[in-house]
Short mmCIF file of C-alpha atoms in Angstrom, two decimals:
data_model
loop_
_atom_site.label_atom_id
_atom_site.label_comp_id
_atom_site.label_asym_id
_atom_site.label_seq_id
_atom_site.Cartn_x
_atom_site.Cartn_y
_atom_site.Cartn_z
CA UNK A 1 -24.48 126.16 -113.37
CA UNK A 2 -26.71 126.63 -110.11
CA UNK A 3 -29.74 125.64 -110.46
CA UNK A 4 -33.22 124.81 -109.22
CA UNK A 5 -35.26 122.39 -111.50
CA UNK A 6 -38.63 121.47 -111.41
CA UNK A 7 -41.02 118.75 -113.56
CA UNK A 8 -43.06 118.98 -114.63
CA UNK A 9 -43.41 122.27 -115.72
CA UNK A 10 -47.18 122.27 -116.58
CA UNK A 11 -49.36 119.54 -115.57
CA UNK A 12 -53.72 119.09 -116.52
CA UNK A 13 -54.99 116.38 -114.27
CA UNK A 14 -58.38 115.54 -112.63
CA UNK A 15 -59.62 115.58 -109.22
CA UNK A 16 -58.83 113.19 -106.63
CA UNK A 17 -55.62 111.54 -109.43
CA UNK A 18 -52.34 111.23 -107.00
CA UNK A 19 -49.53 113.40 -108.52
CA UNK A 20 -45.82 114.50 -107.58
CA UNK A 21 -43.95 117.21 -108.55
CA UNK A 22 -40.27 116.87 -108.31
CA UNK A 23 -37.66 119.84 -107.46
CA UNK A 24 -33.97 119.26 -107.73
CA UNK A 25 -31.34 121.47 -106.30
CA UNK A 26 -27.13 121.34 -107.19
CA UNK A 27 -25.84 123.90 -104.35
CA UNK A 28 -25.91 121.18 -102.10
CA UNK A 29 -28.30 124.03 -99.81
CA UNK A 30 -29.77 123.05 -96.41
CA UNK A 31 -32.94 124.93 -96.79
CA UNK A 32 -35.71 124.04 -99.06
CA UNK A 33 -39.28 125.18 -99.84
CA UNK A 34 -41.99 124.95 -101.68
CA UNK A 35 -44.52 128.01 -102.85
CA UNK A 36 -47.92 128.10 -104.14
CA UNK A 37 -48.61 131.75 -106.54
CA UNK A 38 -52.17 133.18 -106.82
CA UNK A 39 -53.43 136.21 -108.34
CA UNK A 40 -54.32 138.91 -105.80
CA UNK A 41 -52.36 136.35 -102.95
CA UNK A 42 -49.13 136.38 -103.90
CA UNK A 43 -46.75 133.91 -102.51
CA UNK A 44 -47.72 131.77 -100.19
CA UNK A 45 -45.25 129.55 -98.32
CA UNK A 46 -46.75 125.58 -98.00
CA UNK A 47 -43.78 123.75 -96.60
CA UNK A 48 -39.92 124.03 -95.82
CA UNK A 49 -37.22 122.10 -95.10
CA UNK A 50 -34.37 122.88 -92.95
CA UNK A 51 -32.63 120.04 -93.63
CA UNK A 52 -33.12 115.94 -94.42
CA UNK A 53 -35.98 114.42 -93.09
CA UNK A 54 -36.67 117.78 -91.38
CA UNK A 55 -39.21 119.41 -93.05
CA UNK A 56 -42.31 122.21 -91.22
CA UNK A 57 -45.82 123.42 -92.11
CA UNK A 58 -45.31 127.18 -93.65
CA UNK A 59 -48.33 128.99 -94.51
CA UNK A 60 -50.86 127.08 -96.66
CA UNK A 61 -49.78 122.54 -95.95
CA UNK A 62 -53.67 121.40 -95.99
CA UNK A 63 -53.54 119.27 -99.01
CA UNK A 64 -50.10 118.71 -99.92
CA UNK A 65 -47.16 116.44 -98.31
CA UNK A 66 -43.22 116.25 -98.60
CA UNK A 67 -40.81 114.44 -97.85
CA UNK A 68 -36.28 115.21 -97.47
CA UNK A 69 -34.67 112.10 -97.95
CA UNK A 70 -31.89 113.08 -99.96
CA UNK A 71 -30.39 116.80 -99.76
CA UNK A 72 -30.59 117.38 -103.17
CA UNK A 73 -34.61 116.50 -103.75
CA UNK A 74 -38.02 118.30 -101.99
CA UNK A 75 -40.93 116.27 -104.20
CA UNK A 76 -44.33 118.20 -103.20
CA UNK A 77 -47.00 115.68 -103.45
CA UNK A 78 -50.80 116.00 -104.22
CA UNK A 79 -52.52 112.45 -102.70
CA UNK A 80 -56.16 113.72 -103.72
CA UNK A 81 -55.78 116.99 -105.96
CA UNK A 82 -58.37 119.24 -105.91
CA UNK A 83 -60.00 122.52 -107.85
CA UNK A 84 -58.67 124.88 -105.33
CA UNK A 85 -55.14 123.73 -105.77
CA UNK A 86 -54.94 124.59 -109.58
CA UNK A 87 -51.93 127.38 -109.24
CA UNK A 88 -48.37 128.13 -109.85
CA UNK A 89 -45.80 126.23 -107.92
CA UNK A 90 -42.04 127.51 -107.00
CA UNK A 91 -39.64 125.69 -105.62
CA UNK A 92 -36.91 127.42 -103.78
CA UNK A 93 -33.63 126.54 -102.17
CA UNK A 94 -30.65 128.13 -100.21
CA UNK A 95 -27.77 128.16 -97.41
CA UNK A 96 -27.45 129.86 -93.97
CA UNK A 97 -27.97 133.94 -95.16
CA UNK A 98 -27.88 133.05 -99.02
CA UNK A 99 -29.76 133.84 -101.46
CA UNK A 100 -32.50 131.77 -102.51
CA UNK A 101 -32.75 130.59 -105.81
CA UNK A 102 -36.50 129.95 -106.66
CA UNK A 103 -37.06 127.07 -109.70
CA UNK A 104 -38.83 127.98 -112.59
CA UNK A 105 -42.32 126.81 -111.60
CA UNK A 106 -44.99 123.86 -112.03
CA UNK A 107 -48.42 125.31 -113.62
CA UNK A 108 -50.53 123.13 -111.92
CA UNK A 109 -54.18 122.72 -113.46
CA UNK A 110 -56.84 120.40 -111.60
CA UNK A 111 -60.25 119.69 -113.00
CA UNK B 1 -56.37 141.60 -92.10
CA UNK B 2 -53.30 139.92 -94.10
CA UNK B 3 -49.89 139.93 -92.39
CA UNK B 4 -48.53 141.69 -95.24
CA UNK B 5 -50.09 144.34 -97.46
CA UNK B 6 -49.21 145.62 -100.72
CA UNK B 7 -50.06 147.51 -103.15
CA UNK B 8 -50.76 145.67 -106.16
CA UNK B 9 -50.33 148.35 -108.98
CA UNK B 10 -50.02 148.28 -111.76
CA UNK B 11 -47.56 151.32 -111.57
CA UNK B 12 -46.55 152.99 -114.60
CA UNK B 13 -43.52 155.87 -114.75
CA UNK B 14 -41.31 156.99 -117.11
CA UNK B 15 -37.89 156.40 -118.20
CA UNK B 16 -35.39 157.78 -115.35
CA UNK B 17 -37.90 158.34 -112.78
CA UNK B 18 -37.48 157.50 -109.19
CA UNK B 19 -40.13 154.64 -108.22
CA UNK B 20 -41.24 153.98 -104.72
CA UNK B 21 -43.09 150.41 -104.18
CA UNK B 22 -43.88 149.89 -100.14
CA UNK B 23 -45.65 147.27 -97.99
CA UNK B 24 -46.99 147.67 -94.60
CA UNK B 25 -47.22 144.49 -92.01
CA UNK B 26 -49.31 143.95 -89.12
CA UNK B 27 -46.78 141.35 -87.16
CA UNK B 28 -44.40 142.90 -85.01
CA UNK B 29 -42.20 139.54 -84.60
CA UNK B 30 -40.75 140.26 -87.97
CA UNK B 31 -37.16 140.99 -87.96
CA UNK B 32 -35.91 140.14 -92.03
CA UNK B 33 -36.95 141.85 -94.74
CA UNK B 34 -36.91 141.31 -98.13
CA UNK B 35 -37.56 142.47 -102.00
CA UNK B 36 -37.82 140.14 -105.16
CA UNK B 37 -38.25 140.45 -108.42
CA UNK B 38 -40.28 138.70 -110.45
CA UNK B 39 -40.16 138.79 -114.88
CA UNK B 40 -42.84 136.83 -116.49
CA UNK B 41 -43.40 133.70 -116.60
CA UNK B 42 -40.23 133.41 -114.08
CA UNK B 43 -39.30 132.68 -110.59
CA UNK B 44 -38.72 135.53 -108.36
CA UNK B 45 -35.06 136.63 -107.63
CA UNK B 46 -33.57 138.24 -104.56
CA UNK B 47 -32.85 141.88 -104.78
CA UNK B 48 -32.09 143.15 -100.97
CA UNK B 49 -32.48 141.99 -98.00
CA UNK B 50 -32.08 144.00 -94.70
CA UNK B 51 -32.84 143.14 -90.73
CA UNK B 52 -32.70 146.35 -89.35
CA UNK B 53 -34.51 149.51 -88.89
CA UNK B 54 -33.11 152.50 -91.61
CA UNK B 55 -31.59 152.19 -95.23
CA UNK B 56 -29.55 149.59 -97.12
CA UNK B 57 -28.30 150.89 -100.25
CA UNK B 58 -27.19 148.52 -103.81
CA UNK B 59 -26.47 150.52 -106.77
CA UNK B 60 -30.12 151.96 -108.10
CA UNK B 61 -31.80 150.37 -105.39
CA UNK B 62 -32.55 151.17 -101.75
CA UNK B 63 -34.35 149.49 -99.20
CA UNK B 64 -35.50 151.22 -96.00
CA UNK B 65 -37.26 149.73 -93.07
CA UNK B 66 -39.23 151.46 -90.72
CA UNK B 67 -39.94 149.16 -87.73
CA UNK B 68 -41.65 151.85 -85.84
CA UNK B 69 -44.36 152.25 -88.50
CA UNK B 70 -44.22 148.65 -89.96
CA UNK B 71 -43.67 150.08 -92.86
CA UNK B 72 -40.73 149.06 -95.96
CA UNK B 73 -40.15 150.95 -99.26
CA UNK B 74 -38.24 150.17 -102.01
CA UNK B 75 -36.85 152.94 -104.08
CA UNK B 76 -35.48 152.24 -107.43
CA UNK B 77 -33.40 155.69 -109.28
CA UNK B 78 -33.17 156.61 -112.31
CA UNK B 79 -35.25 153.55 -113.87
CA UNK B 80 -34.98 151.74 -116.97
CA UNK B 81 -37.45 149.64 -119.19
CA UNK B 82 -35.69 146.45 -118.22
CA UNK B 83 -36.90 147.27 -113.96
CA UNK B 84 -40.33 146.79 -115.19
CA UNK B 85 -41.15 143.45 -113.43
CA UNK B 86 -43.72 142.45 -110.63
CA UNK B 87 -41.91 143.48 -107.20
CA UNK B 88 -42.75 141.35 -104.40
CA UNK B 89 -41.76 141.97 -100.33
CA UNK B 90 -40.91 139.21 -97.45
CA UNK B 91 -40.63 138.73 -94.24
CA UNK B 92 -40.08 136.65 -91.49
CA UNK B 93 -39.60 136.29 -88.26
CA UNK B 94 -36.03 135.01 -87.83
CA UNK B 95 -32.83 136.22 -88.59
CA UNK B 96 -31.77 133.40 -90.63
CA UNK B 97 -35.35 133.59 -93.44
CA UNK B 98 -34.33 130.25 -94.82
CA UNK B 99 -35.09 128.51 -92.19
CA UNK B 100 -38.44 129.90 -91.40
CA UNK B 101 -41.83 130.49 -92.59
CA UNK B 102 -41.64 133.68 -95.14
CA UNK B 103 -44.86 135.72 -95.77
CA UNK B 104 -44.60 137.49 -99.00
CA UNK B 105 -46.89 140.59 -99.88
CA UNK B 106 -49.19 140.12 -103.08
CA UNK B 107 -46.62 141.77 -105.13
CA UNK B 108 -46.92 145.43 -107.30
CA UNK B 109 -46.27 145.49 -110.91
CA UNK B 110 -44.14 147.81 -112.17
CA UNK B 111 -43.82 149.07 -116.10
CA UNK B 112 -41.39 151.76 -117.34
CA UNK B 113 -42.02 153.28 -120.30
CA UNK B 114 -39.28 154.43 -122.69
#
């Protein structure tokens, strides 16, 4: 079965506590992204991947890094979480014109 | 101003009635459009997807893009309880959305009651 997975799914932690989320793909897709969801912002695009080890800023990167080493895996990491990035995380991949398949989200809560 | 506006609802209709959700965008660079749907407590899914100016037609759905206007609509016919979802537009610059940055509008909920 395609699939996007992500872990965790929900996640409490406190300020300034390292943390990575992992997302896992099996469509063997180029393209990979990762989305923060707020109320009232929708979806907001914080970094994509074209391919390994090629990865961009998208909309929203202050805070977060990523890294492509293997086609399959686009971990989003936190080095010094903070209040303001408390939301709900999608990961997404796809091919050239495809559809992307979105995972089904980290709830992310930072205190 | 935000790149993308939208409507955030919520919009309620009745069984069978034709819906129209729209978004409006600011950045004329944008050349691929898009519309997801989102259930709760789920990640979006594609519905259409179009890169030109007029209407693309899929089943109960059609997408139309007005370029001129900066201006996309989504019409869904005859709808049923199960549309009822939060509808969300795209866009981006390139042809090829995958492999650019997408800006998504804030995303209208939709309920249809029986």
């Amino acid at each position: 079965e395609a699939q996007v997975t992500q872990n965790p799914r929900y996640l409490i932690t406190v300020t300034g506590k390292k943390l990575t989320v992992t997302c896992s793909q099996n469509m063997n897709h180029e393209y990979m992204s990762w989305y923060r969801q707020d109320p009232g912002l929708g979806l907001r695009q914080i970094y994509y991947s074209m391919n390994v080890e090629v990865t961009d800023k998208g909309d929203v990167p202050e805070g977060y890094k990523v890294s492509r080493k293997e086609k399959r895996n686009f971990p989003l990491i936190l080095e010094s979480p903070s209040p303001n990035q408390t939301s709900l995380y999608f990961c997404a991949s796809s091919s050239t014109q495809s559809e992307q398949y979105f995972g089904p989200g980290t709830r992310l809560t930072v205190t | 101003q935000k790149e993308v506006e939208q409507d955030p609802g919520p919009l309620s209709v009745p069984e069978g009635a034709i819906v129209s959700l729209n978004c409006t965008y600011s950045n004329s660079a944008f050349q691929y459009f898009m519309w997801y749907r989102q259930y709760s407590r789920k990640g979006p899914e594609l519905l259409m997807y179009t890169y030109s100016s007029g209407n693309k037609e899929d089943g109960r759905f059609t997408a139309q893009v007005d370029k001129s206007s900066k201006y996309i609509s989504l019409f869904i016919r005859d709808s049923q309880p199960s549309d009822s979802a939060t509808y969300l537009c795209a866009m981006s610059p390139l042809k090829y959305s995958s492999a650019s940055k997408i800006i998504f509008g804030s995303g209208t909920r939709l309920s249809i009651r029986p």
